[in-house]
Short mmCIF file of C-alpha atoms in Angstrom, two decimals:
data_model
loop_
_atom_site.label_atom_id
_atom_site.label_comp_id
_atom_site.label_asym_id
_atom_site.label_seq_id
_atom_site.Cartn_x
_atom_site.Cartn_y
_atom_site.Cartn_z
CA UNK A 5 45.71 20.65 6.01
CA UNK A 6 43.88 22.92 3.56
CA UNK A 7 41.54 21.80 0.80
CA UNK A 8 40.25 24.09 -1.96
CA UNK A 9 36.46 24.00 -1.86
CA UNK A 10 33.63 26.13 -3.16
CA UNK A 11 30.51 27.15 -1.26
CA UNK A 12 28.70 24.46 -3.29
CA UNK A 13 31.26 21.78 -2.46
CA UNK A 14 28.98 19.84 -0.17
CA UNK A 15 27.62 16.58 -1.59
CA UNK A 16 24.60 17.12 -3.88
CA UNK A 17 21.25 17.05 -2.07
CA UNK A 18 19.43 13.79 -2.83
CA UNK A 19 15.92 14.66 -4.02
CA UNK A 20 12.92 12.65 -5.21
CA UNK A 21 11.46 12.37 -8.71
CA UNK A 22 8.81 14.94 -7.79
CA UNK A 23 10.82 17.55 -5.85
CA UNK A 24 9.89 20.90 -7.38
CA UNK A 25 11.91 24.02 -8.02
CA UNK A 26 10.06 25.84 -5.25
CA UNK A 27 11.20 23.14 -2.78
CA UNK A 28 14.83 24.30 -3.20
CA UNK A 29 15.11 27.69 -1.55
CA UNK A 30 18.56 28.70 -2.77
CA UNK A 31 19.75 30.80 -5.70
CA UNK A 32 22.02 27.98 -6.78
CA UNK A 33 22.02 24.37 -5.57
CA UNK A 34 23.48 20.99 -6.54
CA UNK A 35 20.97 18.14 -6.36
CA UNK A 36 21.04 14.43 -7.17
CA UNK A 37 18.11 12.99 -9.13
CA UNK A 38 17.21 9.29 -8.64
CA UNK A 39 16.97 6.90 -11.58
CA UNK A 40 13.88 5.21 -12.95
CA UNK A 41 11.40 8.06 -12.44
CA UNK A 42 8.07 7.51 -14.28
CA UNK A 43 8.27 9.98 -17.19
CA UNK A 44 4.50 10.14 -17.62
CA UNK A 45 4.02 11.38 -14.04
CA UNK A 46 6.44 14.33 -14.25
CA UNK A 47 4.89 17.81 -14.02
CA UNK A 48 6.97 20.14 -16.17
CA UNK A 49 5.94 23.66 -17.23
CA UNK A 50 8.05 25.54 -19.78
CA UNK A 51 11.22 24.94 -21.79
CA UNK A 52 14.79 25.84 -20.73
CA UNK A 53 13.23 28.19 -18.17
CA UNK A 54 10.71 26.27 -16.07
CA UNK A 55 8.00 27.42 -13.65
CA UNK A 56 9.12 26.64 -10.08
CA UNK A 57 6.10 24.34 -9.66
CA UNK A 58 7.84 21.96 -12.12
CA UNK A 59 9.68 18.80 -11.10
CA UNK A 60 13.44 19.49 -11.05
CA UNK A 61 14.32 16.00 -12.30
CA UNK A 62 11.56 16.18 -14.91
CA UNK A 63 12.96 19.51 -16.17
CA UNK A 64 16.49 18.07 -16.22
CA UNK A 65 15.39 15.08 -18.33
CA UNK A 66 13.29 17.38 -20.55
CA UNK A 67 16.28 19.63 -21.22
CA UNK A 68 18.64 16.67 -21.76
CA UNK A 69 20.85 17.49 -18.77
CA UNK A 70 20.39 13.92 -17.46
CA UNK A 71 18.78 10.74 -18.77
CA UNK A 72 16.09 8.83 -16.89
CA UNK A 73 18.87 6.95 -15.08
CA UNK A 74 19.30 10.05 -12.92
CA UNK A 75 22.41 11.97 -11.93
CA UNK A 76 23.70 15.31 -10.58
CA UNK A 77 21.91 18.51 -11.60
CA UNK A 78 22.65 22.16 -10.82
CA UNK A 79 19.55 24.31 -10.24
CA UNK A 80 19.52 28.11 -10.71
CA UNK A 81 16.60 30.14 -9.34
CA UNK A 82 15.14 32.77 -11.69
CA UNK A 83 12.34 35.36 -11.43
CA UNK A 84 8.79 34.49 -12.44
CA UNK A 85 7.67 35.14 -15.98
CA UNK A 86 4.68 35.31 -18.28
CA UNK A 87 3.97 32.42 -20.66
CA UNK A 88 5.88 29.17 -20.13
CA UNK A 89 5.88 27.29 -23.43
CA UNK A 90 4.86 23.68 -24.08
CA UNK A 91 7.58 21.57 -25.77
CA UNK A 92 7.92 17.81 -26.33
CA UNK A 93 11.52 16.78 -25.60
CA UNK A 94 13.33 13.62 -24.46
CA UNK A 95 10.12 11.69 -23.79
CA UNK A 96 8.47 14.45 -21.73
CA UNK A 97 5.70 16.75 -22.93
CA UNK A 98 6.05 19.95 -20.92
CA UNK A 99 2.89 21.96 -20.26
CA UNK A 100 1.97 25.54 -20.99
CA UNK A 101 1.47 27.98 -18.13
CA UNK A 102 0.38 31.60 -18.53
CA UNK A 103 2.11 32.96 -15.44
CA UNK A 104 4.07 31.83 -12.38
CA UNK A 105 5.75 33.70 -9.53
CA UNK A 106 9.20 32.05 -9.78
CA UNK A 107 11.27 30.05 -12.27
CA UNK A 108 14.43 27.97 -12.48
CA UNK A 109 16.76 26.49 -15.06
CA UNK A 110 19.05 23.47 -14.89
CA UNK A 111 22.53 22.53 -16.06
CA UNK A 112 24.65 19.42 -15.59
CA UNK A 113 25.72 19.14 -11.96
CA UNK A 114 29.15 18.39 -10.60
CA UNK A 115 29.56 14.80 -9.49
CA UNK A 116 32.74 15.67 -7.61
CA UNK A 117 32.40 17.42 -4.29
CA UNK A 118 35.48 19.55 -4.92
CA UNK A 119 35.75 22.58 -7.20
CA UNK A 120 38.76 24.86 -7.35
CA UNK A 121 37.66 28.43 -6.75
CA UNK A 122 40.57 29.74 -4.74
CA UNK A 123 38.71 29.70 -1.43
CA UNK A 124 40.59 27.92 1.32
CA UNK A 125 38.66 25.99 3.90
CA UNK A 126 40.21 24.05 6.73
CA UNK A 127 39.34 20.37 7.15
CA UNK A 128 40.94 20.16 10.58
CA UNK A 129 38.92 19.11 13.63
CA UNK A 130 36.54 21.76 15.01
CA UNK A 131 37.82 23.93 17.86
CA UNK A 132 37.60 22.17 21.21
CA UNK A 133 35.65 25.09 22.64
CA UNK A 134 32.63 24.19 20.49
CA UNK A 135 30.37 21.47 21.83
CA UNK A 136 29.03 19.01 19.31
CA UNK A 137 25.26 18.94 19.06
CA UNK A 138 23.80 16.07 21.06
CA UNK A 139 21.67 13.63 19.09
CA UNK A 140 18.11 13.89 20.49
CA UNK A 141 16.52 10.76 21.89
CA UNK A 142 13.61 9.48 19.85
CA UNK A 143 10.32 9.57 21.70
CA UNK A 144 8.23 6.41 21.81
CA UNK A 145 4.93 8.25 21.28
CA UNK A 146 1.41 7.09 22.12
CA UNK A 147 1.68 3.27 22.26
CA UNK A 148 -2.13 2.98 22.50
CA UNK A 149 -2.54 4.51 19.06
CA UNK A 150 -0.47 2.41 16.69
CA UNK A 151 -1.37 3.32 13.12
CA UNK A 152 0.41 4.11 9.87
CA UNK A 153 -1.39 7.20 8.58
CA UNK A 154 -1.25 9.10 5.28
CA UNK A 155 -2.84 12.55 5.28
CA UNK A 156 -4.08 13.17 1.74
CA UNK A 157 -4.59 16.93 1.53
CA UNK A 158 -6.37 18.95 -1.15
CA UNK A 159 -3.89 21.08 -3.09
CA UNK A 160 -6.13 22.03 -6.02
CA UNK A 161 -7.20 25.44 -7.30
CA UNK A 162 -10.60 24.50 -5.86
CA UNK A 163 -9.34 25.07 -2.31
CA UNK A 164 -7.06 28.05 -3.05
CA UNK A 165 -3.94 29.23 -1.23
CA UNK A 166 -5.66 30.67 1.87
CA UNK A 167 -7.82 27.64 2.67
CA UNK A 168 -4.84 25.39 1.80
CA UNK A 169 -2.87 27.03 4.64
CA UNK A 170 -5.82 26.59 7.03
CA UNK A 171 -5.99 22.93 6.01
CA UNK A 172 -2.28 22.46 6.76
CA UNK A 173 -2.82 24.10 10.14
CA UNK A 174 -5.63 21.64 10.96
CA UNK A 175 -3.57 18.61 9.84
CA UNK A 176 -0.71 19.83 12.03
CA UNK A 177 -3.01 19.96 15.07
CA UNK A 178 -4.26 16.42 14.35
CA UNK A 179 -0.69 15.16 13.96
CA UNK A 180 0.31 16.79 17.24
CA UNK A 181 -2.57 15.25 19.21
CA UNK A 182 -1.99 11.76 17.75
CA UNK A 183 1.20 11.34 19.79
CA UNK A 184 3.65 10.53 16.98
CA UNK A 185 6.65 8.46 18.05
CA UNK A 186 8.75 5.38 17.32
CA UNK A 187 6.21 3.05 18.97
CA UNK A 188 3.15 5.22 18.36
CA UNK A 189 1.50 6.45 15.16
CA UNK A 190 3.66 7.25 12.14
CA UNK A 191 2.41 9.76 9.58
CA UNK A 192 3.17 10.89 6.04
CA UNK A 193 1.65 13.45 3.70
CA UNK A 194 0.39 13.31 0.11
CA UNK A 195 -0.90 16.30 -1.85
CA UNK A 196 -3.73 15.82 -4.36
CA UNK A 197 -3.75 18.16 -7.33
CA UNK A 198 -3.34 17.70 -11.09
CA UNK A 199 -0.77 15.00 -10.29
CA UNK A 200 -0.39 13.48 -6.80
CA UNK A 201 2.80 14.19 -4.89
CA UNK A 202 4.05 12.29 -1.84
CA UNK A 203 5.46 15.11 0.30
CA UNK A 204 6.99 12.83 2.93
CA UNK A 205 6.78 9.16 3.92
CA UNK A 206 6.03 7.33 7.18
CA UNK A 207 9.73 6.63 7.75
CA UNK A 208 10.90 10.23 7.32
CA UNK A 209 9.88 11.63 10.72
CA UNK A 210 9.09 10.01 14.07
CA UNK A 211 8.62 13.14 16.17
CA UNK A 212 5.68 15.56 16.15
CA UNK A 213 8.03 18.55 15.97
CA UNK A 214 9.64 17.33 12.73
CA UNK A 215 6.25 16.45 11.22
CA UNK A 216 4.85 19.90 12.01
CA UNK A 217 7.86 21.54 10.37
CA UNK A 218 7.52 19.30 7.28
CA UNK A 219 3.79 20.12 6.96
CA UNK A 220 4.53 23.85 7.24
CA UNK A 221 7.07 23.62 4.39
CA UNK A 222 4.63 22.00 1.92
CA UNK A 223 3.89 24.32 -1.01
CA UNK A 224 0.53 24.78 -2.75
CA UNK A 225 0.44 22.97 -6.15
CA UNK A 226 -2.88 23.93 -7.80
CA UNK A 227 -4.57 22.13 -10.69
CA UNK A 228 -7.69 19.95 -10.59
CA UNK A 229 -8.66 18.13 -7.40
CA UNK A 230 -7.95 14.64 -8.74
CA UNK A 231 -8.61 13.01 -5.37
CA UNK A 232 -9.35 9.60 -6.87
CA UNK A 233 -6.04 9.56 -8.73
CA UNK A 234 -4.22 10.64 -5.56
CA UNK A 235 -5.98 8.03 -3.39
CA UNK A 236 -5.08 5.24 -5.82
CA UNK A 237 -1.48 6.49 -5.95
CA UNK A 238 -1.33 6.55 -2.14
CA UNK A 239 -2.69 3.00 -1.77
CA UNK A 240 -0.22 1.64 -4.31
CA UNK A 241 2.94 3.71 -3.71
CA UNK A 242 2.82 5.13 -0.16
CA UNK A 243 2.07 2.03 1.93
CA UNK A 244 5.18 -0.03 1.17
CA UNK A 245 7.75 -1.65 3.44
CA UNK A 246 10.49 0.53 1.92
CA UNK A 247 8.45 3.64 2.79
CA UNK A 248 8.15 2.59 6.44
CA UNK A 249 4.98 0.48 6.72
CA UNK A 250 5.03 -1.72 9.82
CA UNK A 251 3.71 -5.29 10.05
CA UNK A 252 0.37 -5.72 11.77
CA UNK A 253 -0.29 -1.98 12.13
CA UNK A 254 -3.51 -0.56 10.59
CA UNK A 255 -2.95 1.35 7.35
CA UNK A 256 -5.03 4.54 7.25
CA UNK A 257 -5.46 7.32 4.71
CA UNK A 258 -7.29 10.47 5.81
CA UNK A 259 -8.61 12.17 2.67
CA UNK A 260 -9.44 15.89 2.90
CA UNK A 261 -11.88 17.11 0.25
CA UNK A 262 -12.84 20.77 -0.04
CA UNK A 263 -16.12 20.62 -1.99
CA UNK A 264 -15.95 17.64 -4.32
CA UNK A 265 -13.42 15.50 -6.25
CA UNK A 266 -13.05 16.12 -9.99
CA UNK A 267 -12.50 12.42 -10.82
CA UNK A 268 -13.78 8.97 -9.85
CA UNK A 269 -13.16 8.31 -6.17
CA UNK A 270 -15.26 5.12 -5.88
CA UNK A 271 -12.83 3.07 -7.97
CA UNK A 272 -9.91 4.46 -5.96
CA UNK A 273 -11.68 3.41 -2.73
CA UNK A 274 -11.96 -0.16 -4.08
CA UNK A 275 -8.23 -0.21 -4.92
CA UNK A 276 -7.42 1.06 -1.40
CA UNK A 277 -9.53 -1.70 0.16
CA UNK A 278 -7.72 -4.32 -1.94
CA UNK A 279 -4.46 -3.03 -0.43
CA UNK A 280 -5.93 -3.27 3.09
CA UNK A 281 -6.06 0.51 3.55
CA UNK A 282 -8.72 2.13 5.75
CA UNK A 283 -10.08 5.20 3.96
CA UNK A 284 -11.38 8.12 6.05
CA UNK A 285 -13.04 11.01 4.20
CA UNK A 286 -12.99 14.43 5.85
CA UNK A 287 -15.30 16.59 3.73
CA UNK A 288 -15.30 20.35 4.16
CA UNK A 289 -17.76 22.91 2.76
CA UNK A 290 -20.29 20.81 0.82
CA UNK A 291 -21.03 22.02 -2.72
CA UNK A 292 -23.71 24.70 -2.91
CA UNK A 293 -26.89 23.89 -4.95
CA UNK A 294 -25.57 25.72 -8.06
CA UNK A 295 -22.43 23.54 -8.00
CA UNK A 296 -24.15 20.18 -7.63
CA UNK A 297 -24.36 19.78 -11.40
CA UNK A 298 -20.55 19.68 -11.50
CA UNK A 299 -20.32 16.84 -8.97
CA UNK A 300 -19.87 13.47 -10.71
CA UNK A 301 -21.38 11.52 -7.82
CA UNK A 302 -23.08 13.21 -4.85
CA UNK A 303 -22.71 10.04 -2.74
CA UNK A 304 -18.95 9.77 -3.37
CA UNK A 305 -18.16 9.71 0.37
CA UNK A 306 -20.26 6.60 1.04
CA UNK A 307 -18.76 4.81 -1.95
CA UNK A 308 -15.11 5.61 -1.18
CA UNK A 309 -14.92 4.82 2.52
CA UNK A 310 -14.10 1.45 4.02
CA UNK A 311 -17.55 0.90 5.54
CA UNK A 312 -20.65 3.02 5.00
CA UNK A 313 -21.47 3.11 8.71
CA UNK A 314 -20.66 6.71 9.62
CA UNK A 315 -17.39 5.78 11.30
CA UNK A 316 -15.18 6.46 8.28
CA UNK A 317 -16.70 9.78 7.23
CA UNK A 318 -16.35 13.15 8.92
CA UNK A 319 -17.70 16.57 7.96
CA UNK A 320 -16.62 20.08 8.87
CA UNK A 321 -18.66 23.10 7.69
CA UNK A 322 -15.55 25.15 6.78
CA UNK A 323 -11.85 25.60 7.58
CA UNK A 324 -12.44 28.26 10.24
CA UNK A 325 -12.64 27.36 13.93
CA UNK A 326 -11.69 23.72 13.34
CA UNK A 327 -9.90 23.16 16.67
CA UNK A 328 -12.98 21.49 18.18
CA UNK A 329 -12.91 18.84 15.42
CA UNK A 330 -9.34 17.72 16.11
CA UNK A 331 -9.94 15.45 19.12
CA UNK A 332 -12.96 13.54 17.69
CA UNK A 333 -11.00 12.76 14.50
CA UNK A 334 -7.95 11.62 16.50
CA UNK A 335 -10.17 9.31 18.58
CA UNK A 336 -11.47 7.68 15.40
CA UNK A 337 -7.97 7.19 14.00
CA UNK A 338 -6.90 5.45 17.22
CA UNK A 339 -9.87 3.04 17.37
CA UNK A 340 -8.08 -0.06 16.06
CA UNK A 341 -10.90 -2.55 16.50
CA UNK A 342 -12.98 -0.74 13.87
CA UNK A 343 -10.22 -0.72 11.25
CA UNK A 344 -11.88 -3.54 9.32
CA UNK A 345 -10.26 -2.75 5.99
CA UNK A 346 -6.83 -3.71 7.26
CA UNK A 347 -8.14 -7.29 7.09
CA UNK A 348 -7.89 -8.66 3.57
CA UNK A 349 -8.18 -12.11 2.04
CA UNK A 350 -4.40 -12.07 1.72
CA UNK A 351 -3.61 -11.54 5.41
CA UNK A 352 -6.64 -12.90 7.31
CA UNK A 353 -7.12 -16.52 6.22
CA UNK A 354 -6.05 -19.99 7.38
CA UNK A 355 -5.59 -22.35 4.41
CA UNK A 356 -4.96 -26.08 4.90
CA UNK A 357 -4.04 -28.25 1.91
CA UNK A 358 -5.13 -31.89 1.92
CA UNK A 359 -2.86 -33.63 -0.60
CA UNK A 360 -3.50 -37.07 -2.09
CA UNK A 361 -0.39 -39.25 -1.75
CA UNK A 362 -1.96 -42.47 -3.12
CA UNK A 363 -0.17 -44.94 -5.41
CA UNK A 364 -2.04 -43.85 -8.54
CA UNK A 365 -0.50 -40.35 -8.38
CA UNK A 366 3.15 -41.25 -8.93
CA UNK A 367 6.20 -39.28 -7.85
CA UNK A 368 6.46 -36.88 -10.83
CA UNK A 369 2.73 -36.00 -10.68
CA UNK A 370 3.02 -35.57 -6.90
CA UNK A 371 5.65 -32.87 -7.58
CA UNK A 372 3.13 -31.09 -9.85
CA UNK A 373 0.58 -31.20 -7.01
CA UNK A 374 3.12 -29.62 -4.64
CA UNK A 375 3.84 -26.94 -7.22
CA UNK A 376 0.09 -26.21 -7.37
CA UNK A 377 -0.01 -25.90 -3.57
CA UNK A 378 3.07 -23.61 -3.55
CA UNK A 379 1.65 -21.30 -6.20
CA UNK A 380 -1.49 -20.76 -4.12
CA UNK A 381 0.36 -20.38 -0.80
CA UNK A 382 2.88 -17.81 -2.05
CA UNK A 383 0.10 -15.37 -2.99
CA UNK A 384 -0.82 -14.82 0.68
CA UNK A 385 0.80 -12.60 3.31
CA UNK A 386 2.07 -15.29 5.66
CA UNK A 387 3.23 -14.00 9.05
CA UNK A 388 2.72 -14.47 12.79
CA UNK A 389 -0.24 -12.07 12.59
CA UNK A 390 -1.25 -12.73 8.98
CA UNK A 391 -2.28 -15.68 6.82
CA UNK A 392 -1.50 -19.23 8.05
CA UNK A 393 -0.79 -22.30 5.93
CA UNK A 394 -0.90 -26.01 6.86
CA UNK A 395 -0.48 -29.23 4.84
CA UNK A 396 -1.66 -32.82 5.35
CA UNK A 397 -0.80 -35.77 3.08
CA UNK A 398 -3.17 -38.71 3.04
CA UNK A 399 -3.46 -42.25 1.75
CA UNK A 400 -5.26 -44.74 4.04
CA UNK A 401 -3.30 -42.96 6.74
CA UNK A 402 -2.84 -39.26 7.35
CA UNK A 403 0.33 -37.29 8.04
CA UNK A 404 0.49 -33.65 9.16
CA UNK A 405 3.37 -32.28 7.07
CA UNK A 406 3.17 -28.99 8.98
CA UNK A 407 0.50 -27.23 11.01
CA UNK A 408 -0.70 -23.61 11.10
CA UNK A 409 1.64 -22.75 13.97
CA UNK A 410 4.85 -24.33 12.61
CA UNK A 411 5.93 -21.59 10.18
CA UNK A 412 5.19 -17.87 10.08
CA UNK A 413 7.21 -16.75 7.07
CA UNK A 414 6.44 -17.34 3.40
CA UNK A 415 9.99 -18.62 2.76
CA UNK A 416 9.72 -21.30 5.46
CA UNK A 417 6.26 -22.41 4.30
CA UNK A 418 7.38 -22.77 0.67
CA UNK A 419 10.50 -24.66 1.76
CA UNK A 420 8.36 -27.01 3.86
CA UNK A 421 6.07 -27.69 0.87
CA UNK A 422 9.09 -28.48 -1.34
CA UNK A 423 10.37 -30.95 1.27
CA UNK A 424 7.18 -33.04 1.44
CA UNK A 425 7.99 -36.69 0.56
CA UNK A 426 5.56 -38.83 -1.43
CA UNK A 427 3.94 -41.55 0.75
CA UNK A 428 2.10 -43.86 -1.74
CA UNK A 429 -0.82 -46.04 -0.62
CA UNK A 430 -4.63 -46.17 -0.82
CA UNK A 431 -7.23 -43.34 -0.88
CA UNK A 432 -9.39 -42.60 2.17
CA UNK A 433 -10.41 -38.97 1.61
CA UNK A 434 -13.32 -38.95 4.11
CA UNK A 435 -11.09 -40.02 7.00
CA UNK A 436 -8.50 -37.44 5.91
CA UNK A 437 -11.07 -34.62 6.02
CA UNK A 438 -12.18 -35.62 9.55
CA UNK A 439 -8.54 -35.94 10.67
CA UNK A 440 -7.71 -32.46 9.32
CA UNK A 441 -10.75 -30.78 10.90
CA UNK A 442 -9.92 -32.34 14.27
CA UNK A 443 -6.11 -32.08 14.35
CA UNK A 444 -5.27 -29.09 12.13
CA UNK A 445 -8.24 -26.71 12.50
CA UNK A 446 -9.11 -27.82 16.06
CA UNK A 447 -6.07 -26.22 17.78
CA UNK A 448 -6.72 -22.84 16.13
CA UNK A 449 -10.46 -22.72 16.87
CA UNK A 450 -10.14 -19.21 18.38
CA UNK A 451 -8.31 -17.74 15.39
CA UNK A 452 -9.93 -14.58 13.92
CA UNK A 453 -8.92 -15.71 10.41
CA UNK A 454 -11.41 -17.34 8.03
CA UNK A 455 -10.75 -21.08 7.50
CA UNK A 456 -10.29 -22.78 4.11
CA UNK A 457 -9.50 -26.36 3.12
CA UNK A 458 -8.17 -27.12 -0.38
CA UNK A 459 -8.39 -30.83 -1.27
CA UNK A 460 -6.28 -32.13 -4.20
CA UNK A 461 -7.02 -35.76 -5.23
CA UNK A 462 -6.62 -37.95 -8.31
CA UNK A 463 -9.02 -40.82 -7.59
CA UNK A 464 -12.12 -42.22 -5.96
CA UNK A 465 -12.20 -42.46 -2.19
CA UNK A 466 -12.70 -45.84 -0.56
CA UNK A 467 -14.81 -44.23 2.16
CA UNK A 468 -17.66 -41.74 2.44
CA UNK A 469 -16.70 -38.12 1.80
CA UNK A 470 -20.10 -36.45 2.10
CA UNK A 471 -20.51 -36.78 5.89
CA UNK A 472 -17.01 -35.58 6.86
CA UNK A 473 -17.28 -32.68 4.38
CA UNK A 474 -20.67 -31.62 5.81
CA UNK A 475 -19.15 -31.67 9.33
CA UNK A 476 -16.31 -29.43 8.07
CA UNK A 477 -18.82 -27.00 6.54
CA UNK A 478 -20.71 -26.90 9.84
CA UNK A 479 -17.42 -26.06 11.60
CA UNK A 480 -17.10 -22.94 9.42
CA UNK A 481 -14.52 -24.38 7.02
CA UNK A 482 -14.92 -23.52 3.33
CA UNK A 483 -13.83 -26.41 1.08
CA UNK A 484 -12.42 -26.20 -2.44
CA UNK A 485 -12.13 -29.63 -4.09
CA UNK A 486 -9.68 -30.08 -6.97
CA UNK A 487 -9.81 -33.36 -8.88
CA UNK A 488 -7.36 -34.80 -11.41
CA UNK A 489 -7.55 -37.79 -13.79
CA UNK A 490 -9.89 -40.41 -12.20
CA UNK A 491 -11.39 -38.28 -9.43
CA UNK A 492 -15.21 -38.70 -9.66
CA UNK A 493 -17.15 -35.47 -10.19
CA UNK A 494 -19.77 -36.62 -7.67
CA UNK A 495 -17.11 -36.86 -4.93
CA UNK A 496 -15.76 -33.42 -5.81
CA UNK A 497 -19.23 -31.87 -5.57
CA UNK A 498 -20.03 -33.73 -2.33
CA UNK A 499 -16.91 -32.26 -0.71
CA UNK A 500 -17.12 -28.71 -2.09
CA UNK A 501 -18.83 -25.80 -0.35
CA UNK A 502 -21.82 -24.11 -1.98
CA UNK A 503 -22.20 -22.92 -4.67
CA UNK A 504 -20.65 -26.18 -5.90
CA UNK A 505 -19.76 -24.90 -9.38
CA UNK A 506 -17.38 -22.27 -7.98
CA UNK A 507 -15.79 -24.53 -5.34
CA UNK A 508 -15.21 -27.76 -7.32
CA UNK A 509 -12.61 -28.05 -10.13
CA UNK A 510 -11.49 -30.87 -12.39
CA UNK A 511 -8.68 -31.40 -14.88
CA UNK A 512 -7.86 -34.53 -16.87
CA UNK A 513 -4.07 -34.00 -16.70
CA UNK A 514 -1.84 -32.99 -13.78
CA UNK A 515 -0.37 -30.24 -15.99
CA UNK A 516 -3.88 -28.76 -16.00
CA UNK A 517 -3.56 -27.82 -12.30
CA UNK A 518 -1.66 -24.61 -13.10
CA UNK A 519 -4.64 -22.66 -14.59
CA UNK A 520 -6.77 -23.61 -11.56
CA UNK A 521 -4.41 -21.72 -9.19
CA UNK A 522 -5.91 -18.31 -9.98
CA UNK A 523 -9.47 -19.71 -9.75
CA UNK A 524 -8.86 -20.96 -6.20
CA UNK A 525 -7.18 -17.70 -5.10
CA UNK A 526 -10.04 -15.62 -6.52
CA UNK A 527 -12.54 -17.95 -4.85
CA UNK A 528 -10.85 -17.58 -1.45
CA UNK A 529 -10.86 -13.78 -1.76
CA UNK A 530 -14.50 -13.73 -2.91
CA UNK A 531 -15.61 -15.92 0.00
CA UNK A 532 -13.58 -13.85 2.46
CA UNK A 533 -15.14 -10.57 1.26
CA UNK A 534 -18.66 -12.03 1.44
CA UNK A 535 -18.01 -13.18 5.01
CA UNK A 536 -17.06 -9.60 5.97
CA UNK A 537 -20.29 -8.00 4.71
#
């Protein structure tokens, strides 16, 4: 059987929002742009004819070939030119560029894979004499060095093309020594320049050979060294489940800075820490005295890293003769026990809820209490190695609704909270605190997570609360007391951890519990961070 096909009849190449013209090394190519690209992050230089450093999809939207919902685009390579103009079109402001070595233009691509050109190509099976290429087995890699690593390289005009190539060479050596594999470290690459670009993700390659090839293919972008912008982008966009992040594996970004960053890196370091990312700074060629006036913050390294203890910072005098620095850096990246920033308040806490089921609450208000508990619980990263949730209902008696070890997914925990049945009875809060410390926190005494107890009650306790609460504090349990309606303020303060004003809350109505949710979550995160100092 014969089918009429053209040389371009293969399915369009799927590209990302930020694939540039220079990434497509053909005179003519069909590509497929994704939908929903952020217009404000496109880098586009020129109009109709675009500098090859421009985003292909950005140029296609700019020219009106496709909308922001994506679609097929045909790319034609053109020679470089002088003066690329700046034009505002279709929601994109292209930028001016005085000169670039190569250009491209775009037209609407063919969505069909078949085009009649008169060239006959057989679709029969390949000749039996040809052996099909065997799929290579994936290597497991270095199991003793499990880490998800982003290399954030400097692609600014500050480093220049020559040093950029030396930097890529060094990163390749580090990647090779790490022992990349399915069960070892996974790596990706981000380039910092005027606008950050994720070159490849953790999930794209699981062999050192493929990673080395991908690093070699990365093109120099130029622009300012907006390292802070790139670090923030990496923390927020690179380390996602869809991009290949693995549960319970340290998240690491190795930031290479040649000289100094041209924007605020301290704020970016804070954002990275909030996402549980360990920031390593590899600084090369410190600024000379005449350049110090251009540096926004000379102590930017100390402020951006995870811990200012020397472990997370690394300095090389220049990009020449860097082989001797490869092994020490690899050893740091494989030292899991020092990756403190992977522990966040969202994944390293045990939270028990002590819920008042007394007669004065009533069934409808009890549902509002459970909704309050759910809204707090769902904020945390509940897993077998992450945050743990438990719930106890109390009247004169106590009932463990579920313990820390019963459920290790958020869905199961929230379902268990919804299924709690209202008991009704008296109010013995002191006994309930002692019961919870002994029977809920006792079995997980060796847990590395920080322990919290959130008490929700609507009335006065018939027994002493001060003694049991003090015993809980002594056991390392931080208590937040939340009172509704007739709950005495003195009881709430007696139960709460210090400072009392930030650990005790009161609302007259059960509907007033909702605004307290964010206060409790912020309080847990604040206390967790202070305990890590």
